PDB file of C-alpha atoms in Angstrom:
ATOM      1  CA  UNK X   1     111.293  80.196  84.816  1.00 83.00           C
ATOM      2  CA  UNK X   2     111.753  82.898  81.720  1.00 90.00           C
ATOM      3  CA  UNK X   3     107.400  83.282  81.912  1.00 90.00           C
ATOM      4  CA  UNK X   4     107.756  84.649  85.555  1.00 90.00           C
ATOM      5  CA  UNK X   5     109.919  87.224  85.012  1.00 90.00           C
ATOM      6  CA  UNK X   6     107.748  89.001  82.073  1.00 92.00           C
ATOM      7  CA  UNK X   7     105.115  88.287  84.311  1.00 92.00           C
ATOM      8  CA  UNK X   8     107.656  90.653  86.408  1.00 90.00           C
ATOM      9  CA  UNK X   9     108.358  92.882  84.250  1.00 90.00           C
ATOM     10  CA  UNK X  10     104.833  93.363  83.001  1.00 94.00           C
ATOM     11  CA  UNK X  11     104.090  94.320  87.213  1.00 90.00           C
ATOM     12  CA  UNK X  12     106.618  96.938  87.716  1.00 86.00           C
ATOM     13  CA  UNK X  13     105.570  98.712  84.047  1.00 91.00           C
ATOM     14  CA  UNK X  14     101.703  98.042  85.266  1.00 90.00           C
ATOM     15  CA  UNK X  15     102.804  99.667  88.720  1.00 85.00           C
ATOM     16  CA  UNK X  16     104.546 102.733  86.855  1.00 84.00           C
ATOM     17  CA  UNK X  17     101.286 103.570  84.754  1.00 90.00           C
ATOM     18  CA  UNK X  18      99.018 103.432  87.704  1.00 87.00           C
ATOM     19  CA  UNK X  19     101.226 105.502  90.296  1.00 82.00           C
ATOM     20  CA  UNK X  20     101.298 108.364  87.701  1.00 86.00           C
ATOM     21  CA  UNK X  21      97.208 107.939  86.587  1.00 90.00           C
ATOM     22  CA  UNK X  22      96.262 107.040  90.064  1.00 86.00           C
ATOM     23  CA  UNK X  23      98.510 110.588  90.993  1.00 85.00           C
ATOM     24  CA  UNK X  24      97.162 112.380  88.285  1.00 89.00           C
ATOM     25  CA  UNK X  25      93.993 111.857  89.125  1.00 91.00           C
ATOM     26  CA  UNK X  26      93.941 112.786  92.717  1.00 89.00           C
ATOM     27  CA  UNK X  27      95.078 116.174  91.653  1.00 90.00           C
ATOM     28  CA  UNK X  28      91.646 116.205  89.553  1.00 93.00           C
ATOM     29  CA  UNK X  29      89.282 115.275  92.100  1.00 94.00           C
ATOM     30  CA  UNK X  30      91.522 114.209  95.687  1.00 90.00           C
ATOM     31  CA  UNK X  31      94.440 111.375  97.069  1.00 87.00           C
ATOM     32  CA  UNK X  32      91.281 109.956  98.995  1.00 88.00           C
ATOM     33  CA  UNK X  33      88.748 109.590  96.478  1.00 92.00           C
ATOM     34  CA  UNK X  34      91.228 109.061  93.950  1.00 90.00           C
ATOM     35  CA  UNK X  35      91.981 105.860  95.917  1.00 87.00           C
ATOM     36  CA  UNK X  36      88.904 105.628  96.252  1.00 91.00           C
ATOM     37  CA  UNK X  37      87.914 104.916  93.002  1.00 92.00           C
ATOM     38  CA  UNK X  38      91.028 102.236  92.973  1.00 89.00           C
ATOM     39  CA  UNK X  39      90.021 100.257  94.753  1.00 90.00           C
ATOM     40  CA  UNK X  40      86.335 100.009  93.042  1.00 94.00           C
ATOM     41  CA  UNK X  41      87.435 100.389  90.127  1.00 94.00           C
ATOM     42  CA  UNK X  42      90.366  97.638  90.890  1.00 91.00           C
ATOM     43  CA  UNK X  43      87.311  95.267  93.006  1.00 93.00           C
ATOM     44  CA  UNK X  44      85.238  94.527  90.063  1.00 95.00           C
ATOM     45  CA  UNK X  45      87.843  93.434  87.928  1.00 94.00           C
ATOM     46  CA  UNK X  46      89.806  91.029  90.348  1.00 90.00           C
ATOM     47  CA  UNK X  47      86.110  89.970  91.702  1.00 90.00           C
ATOM     48  CA  UNK X  48      85.189  89.135  88.062  1.00 92.00           C
ATOM     49  CA  UNK X  49      88.003  87.087  87.250  1.00 92.00           C
ATOM     50  CA  UNK X  50      87.656  85.356  90.422  1.00 87.00           C
ATOM     51  CA  UNK X  51      83.992  84.715  90.186  1.00 87.00           C
ATOM     52  CA  UNK X  52      84.401  83.165  86.444  1.00 89.00           C
ATOM     53  CA  UNK X  53      87.561  80.957  87.744  1.00 87.00           C
ATOM     54  CA  UNK X  54      85.017  80.064  90.811  1.00 79.00           C
ATOM     55  CA  UNK X  55      88.097  80.039  93.349  1.00 77.00           C
ATOM     56  CA  UNK X  56      85.821  81.542  95.566  1.00 74.00           C
ATOM     57  CA  UNK X  57      83.349  78.786  96.045  1.00 69.00           C
ATOM     58  CA  UNK X  58      86.289  76.730  97.300  1.00 76.00           C
ATOM     59  CA  UNK X  59      88.270  79.200  99.949  1.00 76.00           C
ATOM     60  CA  UNK X  60      86.561  78.827 103.453  1.00 82.00           C
ATOM     61  CA  UNK X  61      86.502  82.270 105.078  1.00 81.00           C
ATOM     62  CA  UNK X  62      86.791  80.832 108.613  1.00 86.00           C
ATOM     63  CA  UNK X  63      89.799  79.577 108.326  1.00 87.00           C
ATOM     64  CA  UNK X  64      91.678  82.083 107.238  1.00 87.00           C
ATOM     65  CA  UNK X  65      93.805  84.355 110.082  1.00 91.00           C
ATOM     66  CA  UNK X  66      92.656  87.537 110.365  1.00 89.00           C
ATOM     67  CA  UNK X  67      95.515  88.714 110.012  1.00 90.00           C
ATOM     68  CA  UNK X  68      96.070  88.143 106.724  1.00 90.00           C
ATOM     69  CA  UNK X  69      93.053  90.019 105.986  1.00 89.00           C
ATOM     70  CA  UNK X  70      95.844  93.525 106.849  1.00 92.00           C
ATOM     71  CA  UNK X  71      97.481  93.233 103.462  1.00 89.00           C
ATOM     72  CA  UNK X  72      93.666  94.911 102.386  1.00 88.00           C
ATOM     73  CA  UNK X  73      94.594  97.294 104.419  1.00 91.00           C
ATOM     74  CA  UNK X  74      98.306  97.901 103.845  1.00 91.00           C
ATOM     75  CA  UNK X  75      97.731  97.621  99.708  1.00 87.00           C
ATOM     76  CA  UNK X  76      94.983 100.224 100.335  1.00 87.00           C
ATOM     77  CA  UNK X  77      97.126 102.847 102.484  1.00 90.00           C
ATOM     78  CA  UNK X  78      99.981 101.881  99.726  1.00 88.00           C
ATOM     79  CA  UNK X  79      97.666 103.384  96.985  1.00 85.00           C
ATOM     80  CA  UNK X  80      96.168 106.467  98.907  1.00 86.00           C
ATOM     81  CA  UNK X  81      99.871 107.291  99.986  1.00 89.00           C
ATOM     82  CA  UNK X  82     101.607 107.050  96.676  1.00 85.00           C
ATOM     83  CA  UNK X  83      97.664 109.216  95.730  1.00 85.00           C
ATOM     84  CA  UNK X  84      99.636 112.555  98.372  1.00 87.00           C
ATOM     85  CA  UNK X  85     103.646 111.324  97.356  1.00 89.00           C
ATOM     86  CA  UNK X  86     103.425 111.330  93.355  1.00 86.00           C
ATOM     87  CA  UNK X  87     102.441 115.027  92.062  1.00 88.00           C
ATOM     88  CA  UNK X  88     105.278 115.999  94.606  1.00 88.00           C
ATOM     89  CA  UNK X  89     108.041 114.092  94.552  1.00 86.00           C
ATOM     90  CA  UNK X  90     107.395 112.394  91.007  1.00 85.00           C
ATOM     91  CA  UNK X  91     106.490 108.671  90.003  1.00 82.00           C
ATOM     92  CA  UNK X  92     110.882 108.552  89.848  1.00 80.00           C
ATOM     93  CA  UNK X  93     111.911 109.236  92.867  1.00 82.00           C
ATOM     94  CA  UNK X  94     109.069 108.167  94.620  1.00 85.00           C
ATOM     95  CA  UNK X  95     109.313 104.457  93.030  1.00 82.00           C
ATOM     96  CA  UNK X  96     112.485 104.607  93.467  1.00 80.00           C
ATOM     97  CA  UNK X  97     112.234 105.126  96.859  1.00 84.00           C
ATOM     98  CA  UNK X  98     109.732 102.532  97.358  1.00 86.00           C
ATOM     99  CA  UNK X  99     112.021  99.846  95.726  1.00 84.00           C
ATOM    100  CA  UNK X 100     114.615 101.105  97.574  1.00 82.00           C
ATOM    101  CA  UNK X 101     113.193 101.090 101.385  1.00 86.00           C
ATOM    102  CA  UNK X 102     111.148  97.358  99.787  1.00 87.00           C
ATOM    103  CA  UNK X 103     114.328  95.729  99.562  1.00 85.00           C
ATOM    104  CA  UNK X 104     115.678  97.512 102.953  1.00 86.00           C
ATOM    105  CA  UNK X 105     113.154  96.018 104.650  1.00 89.00           C
ATOM    106  CA  UNK X 106     112.671  92.922 103.116  1.00 88.00           C
ATOM    107  CA  UNK X 107     116.111  92.165 104.130  1.00 88.00           C
ATOM    108  CA  UNK X 108     115.511  93.167 108.115  1.00 88.00           C
ATOM    109  CA  UNK X 109     112.606  91.334 107.570  1.00 90.00           C
ATOM    110  CA  UNK X 110     114.081  88.111 106.070  1.00 89.00           C
ATOM    111  CA  UNK X 111     116.804  89.173 108.525  1.00 88.00           C
ATOM    112  CA  UNK X 112     114.318  88.287 111.503  1.00 89.00           C
ATOM    113  CA  UNK X 113     113.074  84.988 110.009  1.00 91.00           C
ATOM    114  CA  UNK X 114     116.377  83.982 109.455  1.00 89.00           C
ATOM    115  CA  UNK X 115     116.031  83.358 106.034  1.00 87.00           C
ATOM    116  CA  UNK X 116     119.198  85.358 105.016  1.00 87.00           C
ATOM    117  CA  UNK X 117     122.154  82.421 104.643  1.00 85.00           C
ATOM    118  CA  UNK X 118     124.976  84.773 103.609  1.00 86.00           C
ATOM    119  CA  UNK X 119     125.160  87.493 105.862  1.00 83.00           C
ATOM    120  CA  UNK X 120     128.456  90.003 104.309  1.00 87.00           C
ATOM    121  CA  UNK X 121     125.552  88.564 100.694  1.00 88.00           C
ATOM    122  CA  UNK X 122     123.025  90.757 102.327  1.00 86.00           C
ATOM    123  CA  UNK X 123     125.079  93.378 104.084  1.00 87.00           C
ATOM    124  CA  UNK X 124     127.067  94.310  99.972  1.00 91.00           C
ATOM    125  CA  UNK X 125     123.087  94.974  99.396  1.00 86.00           C
ATOM    126  CA  UNK X 126     122.229  96.656 101.997  1.00 84.00           C
ATOM    127  CA  UNK X 127     125.233  99.135 101.883  1.00 88.00           C
ATOM    128  CA  UNK X 128     124.161  99.208  98.026  1.00 88.00           C
ATOM    129  CA  UNK X 129     121.116 100.541  98.554  1.00 82.00           C
ATOM    130  CA  UNK X 130     122.291 103.386 100.466  1.00 81.00           C
ATOM    131  CA  UNK X 131     124.662 104.412  97.935  1.00 86.00           C
ATOM    132  CA  UNK X 132     122.745 104.248  95.359  1.00 81.00           C
ATOM    133  CA  UNK X 133     120.235 106.802  97.669  1.00 75.00           C
ATOM    134  CA  UNK X 134     123.292 108.583  98.575  1.00 78.00           C
ATOM    135  CA  UNK X 135     125.100 108.644  94.777  1.00 80.00           C
ATOM    136  CA  UNK X 136     121.584 110.658  94.156  1.00 68.00           C
ATOM    137  CA  UNK X 137     121.276 112.582  97.004  1.00 66.00           C
ATOM    138  CA  UNK X 138     124.720 114.694  96.147  1.00 66.00           C
ATOM    139  CA  UNK X 139     124.689 113.528  92.522  1.00 66.00           C
ATOM    140  CA  UNK X 140     123.105 117.485  92.003  1.00 64.00           C
ATOM    141  CA  UNK X 141     125.914 118.881  94.000  1.00 59.00           C
ATOM    142  CA  UNK X 142     128.644 117.608  91.726  1.00 52.00           C
TER     143      UNK X 142
END
């Protein structure tokens, strides 16, 4: 379990660093070009790992439901949007909004899928997220 927590921390670090690097690159070559090259390099990297592991040989692509492939479209859109947003808002504000709305949308999805077993706790969590946004918004006015 501790290993997975450490990997989660590493993933968080990678997300922050990659967003900053891609946003800097987007200032130089443009947001779409930056997103494009990010995905080409990422494809080459992950393809080499998958081919080395032999895992791709065990996949029957015909058996994969087509909506699952939309994850790639959503992921590419996420990177492209960040390429435009981070240079304007900055990395910290963008990450705060991403995490906040990710928590809110995840709660709604869990509620829709009937995965929330303690609704008061979920509502408290959503309330705290909204309060965090409001504190950030009004903090400069104080």
